[in-house]
PDB file of N, CA and C in Angstrom:
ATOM      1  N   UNK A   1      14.723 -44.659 -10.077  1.00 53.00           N
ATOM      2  CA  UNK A   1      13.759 -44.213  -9.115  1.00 53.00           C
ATOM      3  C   UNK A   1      12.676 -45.258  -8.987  1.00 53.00           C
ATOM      4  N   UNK A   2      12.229 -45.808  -7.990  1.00 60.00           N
ATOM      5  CA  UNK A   2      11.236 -46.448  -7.741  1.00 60.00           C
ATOM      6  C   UNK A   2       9.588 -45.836  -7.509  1.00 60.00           C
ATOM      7  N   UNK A   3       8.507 -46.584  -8.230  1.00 70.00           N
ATOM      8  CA  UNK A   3       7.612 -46.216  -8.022  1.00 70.00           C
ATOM      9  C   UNK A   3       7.127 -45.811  -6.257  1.00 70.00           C
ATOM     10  N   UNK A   4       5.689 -45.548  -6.397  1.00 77.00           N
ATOM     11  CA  UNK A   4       5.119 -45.044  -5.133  1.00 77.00           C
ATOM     12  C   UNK A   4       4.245 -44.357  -4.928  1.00 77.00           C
ATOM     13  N   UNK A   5       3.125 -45.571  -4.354  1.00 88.00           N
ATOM     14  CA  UNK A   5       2.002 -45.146  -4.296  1.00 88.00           C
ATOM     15  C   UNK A   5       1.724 -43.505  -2.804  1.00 88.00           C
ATOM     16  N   UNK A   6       0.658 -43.144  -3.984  1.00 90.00           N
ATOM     17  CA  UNK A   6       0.709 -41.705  -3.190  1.00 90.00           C
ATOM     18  C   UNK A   6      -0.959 -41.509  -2.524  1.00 90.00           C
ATOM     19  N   UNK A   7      -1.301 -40.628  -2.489  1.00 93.00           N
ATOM     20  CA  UNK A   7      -2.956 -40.306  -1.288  1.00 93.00           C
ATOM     21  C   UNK A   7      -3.406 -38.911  -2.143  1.00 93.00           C
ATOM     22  N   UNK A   8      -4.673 -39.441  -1.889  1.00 94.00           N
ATOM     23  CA  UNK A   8      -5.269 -38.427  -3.089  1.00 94.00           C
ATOM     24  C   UNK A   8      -4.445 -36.944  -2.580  1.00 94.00           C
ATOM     25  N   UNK A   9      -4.488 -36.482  -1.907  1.00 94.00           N
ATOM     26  CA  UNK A   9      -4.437 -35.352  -1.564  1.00 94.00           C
ATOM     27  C   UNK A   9      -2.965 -34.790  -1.986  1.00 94.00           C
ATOM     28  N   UNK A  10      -2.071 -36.204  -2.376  1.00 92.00           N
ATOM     29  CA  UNK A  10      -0.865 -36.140  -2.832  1.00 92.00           C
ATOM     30  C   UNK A  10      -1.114 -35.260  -4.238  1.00 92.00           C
ATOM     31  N   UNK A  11      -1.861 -36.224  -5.049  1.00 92.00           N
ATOM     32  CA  UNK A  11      -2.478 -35.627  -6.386  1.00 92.00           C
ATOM     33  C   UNK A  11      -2.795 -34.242  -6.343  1.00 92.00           C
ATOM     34  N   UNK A  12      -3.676 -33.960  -5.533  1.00 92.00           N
ATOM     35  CA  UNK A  12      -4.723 -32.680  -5.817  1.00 92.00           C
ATOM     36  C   UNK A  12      -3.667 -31.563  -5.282  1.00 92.00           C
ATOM     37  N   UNK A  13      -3.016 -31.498  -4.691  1.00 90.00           N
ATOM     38  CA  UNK A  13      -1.738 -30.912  -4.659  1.00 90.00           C
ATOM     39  C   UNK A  13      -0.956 -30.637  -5.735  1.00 90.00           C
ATOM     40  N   UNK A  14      -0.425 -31.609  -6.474  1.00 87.00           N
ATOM     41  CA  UNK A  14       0.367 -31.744  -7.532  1.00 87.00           C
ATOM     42  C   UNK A  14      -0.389 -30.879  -8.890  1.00 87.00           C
ATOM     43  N   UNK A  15      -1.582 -31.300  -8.863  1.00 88.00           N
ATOM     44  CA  UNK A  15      -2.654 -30.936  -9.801  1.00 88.00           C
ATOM     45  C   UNK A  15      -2.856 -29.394  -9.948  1.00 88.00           C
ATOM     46  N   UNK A  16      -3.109 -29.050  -8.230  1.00 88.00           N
ATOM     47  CA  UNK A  16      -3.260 -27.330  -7.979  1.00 88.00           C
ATOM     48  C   UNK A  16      -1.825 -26.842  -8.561  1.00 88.00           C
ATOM     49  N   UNK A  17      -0.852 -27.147  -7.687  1.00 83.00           N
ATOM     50  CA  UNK A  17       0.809 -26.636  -8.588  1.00 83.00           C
ATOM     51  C   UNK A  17       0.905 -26.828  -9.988  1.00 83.00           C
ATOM     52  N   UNK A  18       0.347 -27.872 -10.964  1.00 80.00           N
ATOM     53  CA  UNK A  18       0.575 -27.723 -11.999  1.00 80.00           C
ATOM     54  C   UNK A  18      -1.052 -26.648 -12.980  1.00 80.00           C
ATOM     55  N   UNK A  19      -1.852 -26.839 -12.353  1.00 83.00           N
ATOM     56  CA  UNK A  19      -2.926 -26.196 -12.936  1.00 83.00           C
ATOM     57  C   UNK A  19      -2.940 -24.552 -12.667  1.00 83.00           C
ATOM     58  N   UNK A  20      -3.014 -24.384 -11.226  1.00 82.00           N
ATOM     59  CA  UNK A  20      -3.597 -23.010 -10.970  1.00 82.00           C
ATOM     60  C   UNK A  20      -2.082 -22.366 -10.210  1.00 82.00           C
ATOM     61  N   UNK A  21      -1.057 -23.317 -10.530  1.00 74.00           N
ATOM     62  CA  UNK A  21       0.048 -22.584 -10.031  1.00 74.00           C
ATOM     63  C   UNK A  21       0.232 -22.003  -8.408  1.00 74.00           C
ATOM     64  N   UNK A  22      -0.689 -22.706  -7.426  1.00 82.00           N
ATOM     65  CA  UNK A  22      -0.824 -22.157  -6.442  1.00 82.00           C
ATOM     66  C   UNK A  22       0.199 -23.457  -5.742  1.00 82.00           C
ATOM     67  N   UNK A  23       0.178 -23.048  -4.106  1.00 81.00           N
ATOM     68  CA  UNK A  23       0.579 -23.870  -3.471  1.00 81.00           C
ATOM     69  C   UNK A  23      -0.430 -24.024  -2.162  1.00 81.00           C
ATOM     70  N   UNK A  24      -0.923 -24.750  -1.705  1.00 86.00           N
ATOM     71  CA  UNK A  24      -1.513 -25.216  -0.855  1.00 86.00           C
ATOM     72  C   UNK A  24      -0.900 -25.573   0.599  1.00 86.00           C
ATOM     73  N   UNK A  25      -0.147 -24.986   1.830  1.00 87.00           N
ATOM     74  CA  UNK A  25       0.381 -25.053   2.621  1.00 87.00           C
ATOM     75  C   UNK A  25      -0.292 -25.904   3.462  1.00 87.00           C
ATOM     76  N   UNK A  26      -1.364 -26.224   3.875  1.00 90.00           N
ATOM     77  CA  UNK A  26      -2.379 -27.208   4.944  1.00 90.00           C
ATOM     78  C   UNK A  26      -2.231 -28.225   4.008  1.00 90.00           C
ATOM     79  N   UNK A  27      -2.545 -28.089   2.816  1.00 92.00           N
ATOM     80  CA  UNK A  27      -2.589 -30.044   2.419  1.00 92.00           C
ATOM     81  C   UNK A  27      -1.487 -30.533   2.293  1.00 92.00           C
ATOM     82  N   UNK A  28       0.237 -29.432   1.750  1.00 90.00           N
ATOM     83  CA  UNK A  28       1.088 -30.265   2.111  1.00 90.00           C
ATOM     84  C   UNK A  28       1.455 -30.422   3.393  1.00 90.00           C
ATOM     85  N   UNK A  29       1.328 -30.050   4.540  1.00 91.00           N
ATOM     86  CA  UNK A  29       1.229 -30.619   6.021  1.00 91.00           C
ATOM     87  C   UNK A  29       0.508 -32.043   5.972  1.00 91.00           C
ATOM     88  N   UNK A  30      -0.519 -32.074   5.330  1.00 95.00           N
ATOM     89  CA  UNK A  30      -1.692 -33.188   5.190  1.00 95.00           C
ATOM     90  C   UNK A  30      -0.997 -34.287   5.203  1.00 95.00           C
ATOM     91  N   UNK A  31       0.171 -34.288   3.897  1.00 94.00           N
ATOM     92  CA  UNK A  31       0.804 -35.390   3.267  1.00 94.00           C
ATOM     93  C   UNK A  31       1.841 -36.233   4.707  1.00 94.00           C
ATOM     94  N   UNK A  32       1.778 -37.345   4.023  1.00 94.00           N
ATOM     95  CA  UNK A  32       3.108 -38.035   5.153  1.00 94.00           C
ATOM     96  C   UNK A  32       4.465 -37.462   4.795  1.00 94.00           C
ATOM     97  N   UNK A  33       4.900 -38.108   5.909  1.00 93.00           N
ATOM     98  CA  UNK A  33       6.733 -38.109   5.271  1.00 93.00           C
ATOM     99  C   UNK A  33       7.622 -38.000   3.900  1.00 93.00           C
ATOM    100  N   UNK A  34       7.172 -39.252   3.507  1.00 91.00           N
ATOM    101  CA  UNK A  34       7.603 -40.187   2.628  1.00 91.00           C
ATOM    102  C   UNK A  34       7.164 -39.134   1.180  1.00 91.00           C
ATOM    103  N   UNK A  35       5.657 -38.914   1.638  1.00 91.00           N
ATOM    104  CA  UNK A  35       5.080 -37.647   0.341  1.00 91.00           C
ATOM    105  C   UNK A  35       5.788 -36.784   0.073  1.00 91.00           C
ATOM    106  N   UNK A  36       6.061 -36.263   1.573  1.00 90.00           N
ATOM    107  CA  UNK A  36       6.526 -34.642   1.487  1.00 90.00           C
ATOM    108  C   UNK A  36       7.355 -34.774   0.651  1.00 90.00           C
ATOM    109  N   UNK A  37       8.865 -35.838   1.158  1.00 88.00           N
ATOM    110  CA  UNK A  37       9.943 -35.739   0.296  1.00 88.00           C
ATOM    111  C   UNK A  37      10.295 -36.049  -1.190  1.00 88.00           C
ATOM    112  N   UNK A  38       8.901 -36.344  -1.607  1.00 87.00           N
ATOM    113  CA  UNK A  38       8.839 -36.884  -2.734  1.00 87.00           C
ATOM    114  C   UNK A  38       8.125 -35.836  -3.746  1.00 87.00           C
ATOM    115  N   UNK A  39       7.443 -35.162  -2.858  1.00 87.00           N
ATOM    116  CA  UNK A  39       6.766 -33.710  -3.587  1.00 87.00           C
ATOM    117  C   UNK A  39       7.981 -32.830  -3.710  1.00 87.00           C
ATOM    118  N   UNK A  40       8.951 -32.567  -2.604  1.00 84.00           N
ATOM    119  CA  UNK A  40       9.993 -31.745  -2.686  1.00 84.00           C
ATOM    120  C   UNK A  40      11.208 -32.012  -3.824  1.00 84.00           C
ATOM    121  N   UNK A  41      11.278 -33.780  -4.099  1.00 83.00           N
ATOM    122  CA  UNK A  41      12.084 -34.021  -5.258  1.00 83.00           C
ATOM    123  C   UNK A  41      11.202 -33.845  -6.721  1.00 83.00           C
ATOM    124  N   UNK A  42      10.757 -33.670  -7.001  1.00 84.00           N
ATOM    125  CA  UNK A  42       9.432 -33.431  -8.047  1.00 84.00           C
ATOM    126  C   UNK A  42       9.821 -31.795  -7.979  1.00 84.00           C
ATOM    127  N   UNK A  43       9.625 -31.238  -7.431  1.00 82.00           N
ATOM    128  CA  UNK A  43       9.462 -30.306  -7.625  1.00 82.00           C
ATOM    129  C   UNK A  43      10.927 -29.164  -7.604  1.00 82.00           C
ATOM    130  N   UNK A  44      11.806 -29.975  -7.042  1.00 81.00           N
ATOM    131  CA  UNK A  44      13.271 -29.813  -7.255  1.00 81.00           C
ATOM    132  C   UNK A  44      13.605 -29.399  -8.933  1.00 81.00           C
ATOM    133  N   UNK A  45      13.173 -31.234  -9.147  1.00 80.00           N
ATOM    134  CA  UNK A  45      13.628 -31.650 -10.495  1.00 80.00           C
ATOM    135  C   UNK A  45      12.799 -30.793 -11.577  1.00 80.00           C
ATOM    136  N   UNK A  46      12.050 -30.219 -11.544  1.00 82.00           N
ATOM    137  CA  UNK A  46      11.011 -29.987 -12.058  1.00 82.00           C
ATOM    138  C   UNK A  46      12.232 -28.342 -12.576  1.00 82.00           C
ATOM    139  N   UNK A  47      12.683 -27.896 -11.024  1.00 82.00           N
ATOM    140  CA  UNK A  47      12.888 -26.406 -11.518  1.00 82.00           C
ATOM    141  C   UNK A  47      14.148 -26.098 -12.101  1.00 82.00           C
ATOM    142  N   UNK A  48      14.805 -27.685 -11.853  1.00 80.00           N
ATOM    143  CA  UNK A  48      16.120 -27.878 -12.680  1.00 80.00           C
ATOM    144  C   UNK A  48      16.434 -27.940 -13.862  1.00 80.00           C
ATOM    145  N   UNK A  49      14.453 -29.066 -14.349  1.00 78.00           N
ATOM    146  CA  UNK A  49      14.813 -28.871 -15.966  1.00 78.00           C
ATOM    147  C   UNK A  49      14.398 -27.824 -16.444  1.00 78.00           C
ATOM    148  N   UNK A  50      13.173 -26.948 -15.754  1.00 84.00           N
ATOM    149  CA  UNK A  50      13.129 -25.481 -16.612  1.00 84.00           C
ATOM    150  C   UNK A  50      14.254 -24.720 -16.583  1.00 84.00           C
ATOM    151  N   UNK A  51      15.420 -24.292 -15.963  1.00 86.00           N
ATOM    152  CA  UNK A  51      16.478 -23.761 -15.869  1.00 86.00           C
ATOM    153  C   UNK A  51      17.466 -24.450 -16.821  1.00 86.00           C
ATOM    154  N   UNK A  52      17.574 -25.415 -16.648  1.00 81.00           N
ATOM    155  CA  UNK A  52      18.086 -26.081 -18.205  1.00 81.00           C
ATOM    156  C   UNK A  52      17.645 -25.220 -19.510  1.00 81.00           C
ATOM    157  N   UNK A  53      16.505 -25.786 -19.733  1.00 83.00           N
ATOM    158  CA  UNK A  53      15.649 -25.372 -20.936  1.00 83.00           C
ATOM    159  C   UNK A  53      16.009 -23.756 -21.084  1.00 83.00           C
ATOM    160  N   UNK A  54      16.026 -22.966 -20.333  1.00 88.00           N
ATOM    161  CA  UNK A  54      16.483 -21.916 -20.123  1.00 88.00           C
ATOM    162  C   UNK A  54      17.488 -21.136 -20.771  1.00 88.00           C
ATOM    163  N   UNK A  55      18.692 -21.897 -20.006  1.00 87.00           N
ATOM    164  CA  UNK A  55      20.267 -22.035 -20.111  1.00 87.00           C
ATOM    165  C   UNK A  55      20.280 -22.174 -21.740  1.00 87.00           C
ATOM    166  N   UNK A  56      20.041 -22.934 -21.816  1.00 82.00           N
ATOM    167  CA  UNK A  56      19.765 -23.856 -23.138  1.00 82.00           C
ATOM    168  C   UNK A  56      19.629 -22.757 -23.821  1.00 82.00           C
ATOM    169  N   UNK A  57      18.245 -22.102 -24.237  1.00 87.00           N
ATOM    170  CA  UNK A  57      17.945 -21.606 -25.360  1.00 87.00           C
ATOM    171  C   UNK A  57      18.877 -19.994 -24.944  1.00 87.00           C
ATOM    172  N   UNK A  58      18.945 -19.522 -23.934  1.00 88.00           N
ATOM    173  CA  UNK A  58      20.156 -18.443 -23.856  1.00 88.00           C
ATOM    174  C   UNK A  58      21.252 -18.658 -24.885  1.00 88.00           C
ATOM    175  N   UNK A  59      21.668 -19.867 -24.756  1.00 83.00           N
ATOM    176  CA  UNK A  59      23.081 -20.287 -25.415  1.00 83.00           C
ATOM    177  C   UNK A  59      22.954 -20.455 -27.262  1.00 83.00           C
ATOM    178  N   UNK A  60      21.530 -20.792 -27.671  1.00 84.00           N
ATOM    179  CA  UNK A  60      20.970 -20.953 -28.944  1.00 84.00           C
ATOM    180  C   UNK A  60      20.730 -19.207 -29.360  1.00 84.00           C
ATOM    181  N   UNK A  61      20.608 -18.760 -28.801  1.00 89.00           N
ATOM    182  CA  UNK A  61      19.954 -17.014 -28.955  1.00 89.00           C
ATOM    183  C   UNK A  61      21.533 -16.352 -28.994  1.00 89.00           C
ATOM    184  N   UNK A  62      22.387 -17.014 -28.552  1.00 87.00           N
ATOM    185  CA  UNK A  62      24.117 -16.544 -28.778  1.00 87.00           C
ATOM    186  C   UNK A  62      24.813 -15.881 -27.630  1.00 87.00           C
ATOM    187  N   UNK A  63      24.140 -16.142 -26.298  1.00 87.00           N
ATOM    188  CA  UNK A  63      24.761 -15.982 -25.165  1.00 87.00           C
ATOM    189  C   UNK A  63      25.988 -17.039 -24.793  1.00 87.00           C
ATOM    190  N   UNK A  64      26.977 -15.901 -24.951  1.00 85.00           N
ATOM    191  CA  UNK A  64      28.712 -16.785 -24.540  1.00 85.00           C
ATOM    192  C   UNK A  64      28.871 -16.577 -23.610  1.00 85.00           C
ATOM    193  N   UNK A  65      28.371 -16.677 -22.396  1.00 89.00           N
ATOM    194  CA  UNK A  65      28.716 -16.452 -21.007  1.00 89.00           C
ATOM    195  C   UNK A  65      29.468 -17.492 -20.608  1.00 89.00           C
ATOM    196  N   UNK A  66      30.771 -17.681 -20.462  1.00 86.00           N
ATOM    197  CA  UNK A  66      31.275 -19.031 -20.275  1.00 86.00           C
ATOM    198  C   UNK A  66      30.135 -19.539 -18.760  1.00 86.00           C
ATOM    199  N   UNK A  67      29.199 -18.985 -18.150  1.00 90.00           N
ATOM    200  CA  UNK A  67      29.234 -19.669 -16.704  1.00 90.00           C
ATOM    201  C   UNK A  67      27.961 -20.287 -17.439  1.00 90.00           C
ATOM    202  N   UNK A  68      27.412 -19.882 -18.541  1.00 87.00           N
ATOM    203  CA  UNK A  68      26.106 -20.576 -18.969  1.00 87.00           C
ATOM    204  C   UNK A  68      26.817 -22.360 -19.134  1.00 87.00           C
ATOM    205  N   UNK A  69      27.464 -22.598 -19.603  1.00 83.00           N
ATOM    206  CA  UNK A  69      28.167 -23.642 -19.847  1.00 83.00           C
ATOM    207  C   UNK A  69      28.166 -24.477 -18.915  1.00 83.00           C
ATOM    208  N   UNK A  70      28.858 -24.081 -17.868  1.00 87.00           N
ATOM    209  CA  UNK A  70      28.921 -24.672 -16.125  1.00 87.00           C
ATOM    210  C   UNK A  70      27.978 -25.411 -15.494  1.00 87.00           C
ATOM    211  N   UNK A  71      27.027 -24.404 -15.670  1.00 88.00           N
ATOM    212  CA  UNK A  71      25.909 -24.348 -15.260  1.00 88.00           C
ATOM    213  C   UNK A  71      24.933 -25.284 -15.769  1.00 88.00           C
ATOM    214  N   UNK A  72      25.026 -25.729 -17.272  1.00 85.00           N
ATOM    215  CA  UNK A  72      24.447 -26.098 -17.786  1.00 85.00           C
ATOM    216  C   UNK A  72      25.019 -27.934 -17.229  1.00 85.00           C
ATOM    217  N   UNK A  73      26.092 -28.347 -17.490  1.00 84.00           N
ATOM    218  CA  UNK A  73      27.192 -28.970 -17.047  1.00 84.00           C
ATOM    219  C   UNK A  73      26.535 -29.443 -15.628  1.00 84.00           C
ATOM    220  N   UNK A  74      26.685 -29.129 -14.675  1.00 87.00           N
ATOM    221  CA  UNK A  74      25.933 -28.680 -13.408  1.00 87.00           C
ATOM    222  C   UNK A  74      25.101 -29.249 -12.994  1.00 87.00           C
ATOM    223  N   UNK A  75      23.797 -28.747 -14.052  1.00 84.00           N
ATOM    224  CA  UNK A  75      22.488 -29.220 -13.751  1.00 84.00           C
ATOM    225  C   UNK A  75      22.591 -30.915 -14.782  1.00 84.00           C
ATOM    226  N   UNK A  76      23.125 -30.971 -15.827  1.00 82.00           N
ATOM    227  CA  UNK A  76      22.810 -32.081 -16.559  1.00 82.00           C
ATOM    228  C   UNK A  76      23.353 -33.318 -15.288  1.00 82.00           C
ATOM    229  N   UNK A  77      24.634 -33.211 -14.827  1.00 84.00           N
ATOM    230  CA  UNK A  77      25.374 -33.561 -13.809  1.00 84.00           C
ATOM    231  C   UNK A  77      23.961 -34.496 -12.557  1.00 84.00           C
ATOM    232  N   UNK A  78      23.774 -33.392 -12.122  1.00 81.00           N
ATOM    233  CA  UNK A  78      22.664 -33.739 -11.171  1.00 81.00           C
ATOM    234  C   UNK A  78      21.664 -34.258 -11.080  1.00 81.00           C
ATOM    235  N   UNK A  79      21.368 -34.155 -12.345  1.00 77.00           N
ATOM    236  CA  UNK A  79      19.754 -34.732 -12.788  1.00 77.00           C
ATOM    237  C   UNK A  79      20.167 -36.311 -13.080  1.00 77.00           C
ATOM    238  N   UNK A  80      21.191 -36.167 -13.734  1.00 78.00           N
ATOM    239  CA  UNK A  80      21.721 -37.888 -14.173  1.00 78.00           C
ATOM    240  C   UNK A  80      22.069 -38.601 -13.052  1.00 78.00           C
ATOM    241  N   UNK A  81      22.488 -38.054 -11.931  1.00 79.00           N
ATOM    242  CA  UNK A  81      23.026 -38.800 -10.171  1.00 79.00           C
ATOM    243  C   UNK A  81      21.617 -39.022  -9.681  1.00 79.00           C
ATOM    244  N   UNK A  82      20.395 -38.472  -9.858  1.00 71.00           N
ATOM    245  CA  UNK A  82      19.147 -38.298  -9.260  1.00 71.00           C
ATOM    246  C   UNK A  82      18.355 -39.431 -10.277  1.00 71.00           C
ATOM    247  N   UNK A  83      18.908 -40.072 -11.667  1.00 68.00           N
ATOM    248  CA  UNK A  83      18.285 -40.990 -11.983  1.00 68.00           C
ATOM    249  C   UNK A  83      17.483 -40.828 -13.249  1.00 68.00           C
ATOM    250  N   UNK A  84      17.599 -39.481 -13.421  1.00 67.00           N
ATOM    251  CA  UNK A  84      16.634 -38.623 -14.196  1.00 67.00           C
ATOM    252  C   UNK A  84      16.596 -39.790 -15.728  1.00 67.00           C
ATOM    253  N   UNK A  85      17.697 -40.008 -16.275  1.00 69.00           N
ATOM    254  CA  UNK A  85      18.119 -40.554 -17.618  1.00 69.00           C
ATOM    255  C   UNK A  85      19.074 -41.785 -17.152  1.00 69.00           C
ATOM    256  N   UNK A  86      19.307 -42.485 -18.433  1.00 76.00           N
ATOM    257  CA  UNK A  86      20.500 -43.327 -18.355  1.00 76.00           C
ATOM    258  C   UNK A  86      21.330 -43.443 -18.875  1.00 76.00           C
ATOM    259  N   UNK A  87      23.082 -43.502 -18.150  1.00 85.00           N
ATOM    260  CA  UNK A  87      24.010 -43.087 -19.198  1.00 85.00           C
ATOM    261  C   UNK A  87      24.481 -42.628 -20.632  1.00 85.00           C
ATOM    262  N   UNK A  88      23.791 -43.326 -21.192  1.00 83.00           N
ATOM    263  CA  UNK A  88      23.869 -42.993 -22.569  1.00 83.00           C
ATOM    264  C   UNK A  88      23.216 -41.712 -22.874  1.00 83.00           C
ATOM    265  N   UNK A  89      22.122 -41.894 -22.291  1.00 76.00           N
ATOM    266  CA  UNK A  89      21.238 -40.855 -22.762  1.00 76.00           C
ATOM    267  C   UNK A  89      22.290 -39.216 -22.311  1.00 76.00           C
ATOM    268  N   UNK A  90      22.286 -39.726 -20.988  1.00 81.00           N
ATOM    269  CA  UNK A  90      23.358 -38.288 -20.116  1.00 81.00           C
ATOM    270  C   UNK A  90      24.309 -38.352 -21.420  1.00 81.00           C
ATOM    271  N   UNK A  91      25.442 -39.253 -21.695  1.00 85.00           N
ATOM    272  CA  UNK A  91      26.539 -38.625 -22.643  1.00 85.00           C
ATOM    273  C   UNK A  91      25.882 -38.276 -23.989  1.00 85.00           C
ATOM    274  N   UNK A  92      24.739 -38.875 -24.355  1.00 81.00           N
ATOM    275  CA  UNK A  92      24.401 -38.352 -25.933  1.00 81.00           C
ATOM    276  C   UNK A  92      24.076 -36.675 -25.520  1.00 81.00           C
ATOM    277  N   UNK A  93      23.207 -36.236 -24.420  1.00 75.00           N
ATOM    278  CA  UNK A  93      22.523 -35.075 -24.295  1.00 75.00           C
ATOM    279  C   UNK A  93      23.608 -34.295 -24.055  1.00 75.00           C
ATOM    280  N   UNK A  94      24.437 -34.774 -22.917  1.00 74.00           N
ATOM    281  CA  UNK A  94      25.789 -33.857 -22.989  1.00 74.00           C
ATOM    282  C   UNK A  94      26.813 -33.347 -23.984  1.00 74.00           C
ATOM    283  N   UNK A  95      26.958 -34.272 -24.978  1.00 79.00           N
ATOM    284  CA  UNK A  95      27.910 -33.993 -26.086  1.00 79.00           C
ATOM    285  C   UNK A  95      26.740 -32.786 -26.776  1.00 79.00           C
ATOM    286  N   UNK A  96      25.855 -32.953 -27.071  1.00 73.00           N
ATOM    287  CA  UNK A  96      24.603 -32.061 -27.908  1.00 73.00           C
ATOM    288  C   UNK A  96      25.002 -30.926 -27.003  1.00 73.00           C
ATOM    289  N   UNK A  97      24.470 -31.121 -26.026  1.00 66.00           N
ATOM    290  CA  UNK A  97      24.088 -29.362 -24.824  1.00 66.00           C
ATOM    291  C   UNK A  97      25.319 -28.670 -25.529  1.00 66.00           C
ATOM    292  N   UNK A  98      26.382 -29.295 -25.233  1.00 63.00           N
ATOM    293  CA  UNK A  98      27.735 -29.097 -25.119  1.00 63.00           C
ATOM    294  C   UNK A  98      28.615 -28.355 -26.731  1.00 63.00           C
ATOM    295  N   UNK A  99      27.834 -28.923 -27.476  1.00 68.00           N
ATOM    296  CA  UNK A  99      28.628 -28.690 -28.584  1.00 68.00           C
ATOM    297  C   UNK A  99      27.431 -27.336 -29.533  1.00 68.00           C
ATOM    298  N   UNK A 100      26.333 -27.553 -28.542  1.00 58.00           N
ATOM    299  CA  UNK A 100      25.844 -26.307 -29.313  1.00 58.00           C
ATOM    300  C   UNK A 100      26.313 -24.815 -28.230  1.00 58.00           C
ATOM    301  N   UNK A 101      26.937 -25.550 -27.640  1.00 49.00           N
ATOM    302  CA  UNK A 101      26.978 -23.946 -27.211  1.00 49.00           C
ATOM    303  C   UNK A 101      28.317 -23.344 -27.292  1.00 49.00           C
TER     304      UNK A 101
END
């Protein structure tokens, strides 16, 4: 993923969603293009790894749902095409996810 410079309002956005949990509909209009889609991958990724983390500890607590697996599979999948990690890291985390569950 390449850096990229952002506009305050990019921040104070980001800041309100991570602080007061709100969303601000006029300031993300505010943002450009380039922001928007970059707030929308952020915040994608964001709900992919809590659902991970999720999945995850379901499967540690002794949930055998084979689709937890998939799923889990799934999301690790996606996050690694999106840049998230680098190979290694994807197969070390995968063999782990994988073998604890």
């Amino acid at each position: 993923m390449q850096s990229m410079l952002v506009s305050h309002k990019f921040v104070d956005l980001l800041l309100m969603i991570r602080d007061d949990r709100t969303f601000d509909k006029a300031l993300f209009d505010a943002l450009t293009e380039s922001e928007r889609d970059f707030m929308a991958f952020i915040l994608k990724k964001n709900h992919l790894v809590d659902r991970l983390n999720i999945l995850h500890n379901a499967s540690k607590i002794g949930d055998d749902n084979p689709s937890i697996k998939k799923e889990m599979k799934e999301i690790l999948d996606s996050l690694y095409a999106k840049g998230v990690f680098s190979y290694q890291y994807y197969m070390q985390f995968n063999r782990r996810m994988m073998s604890e569950v």
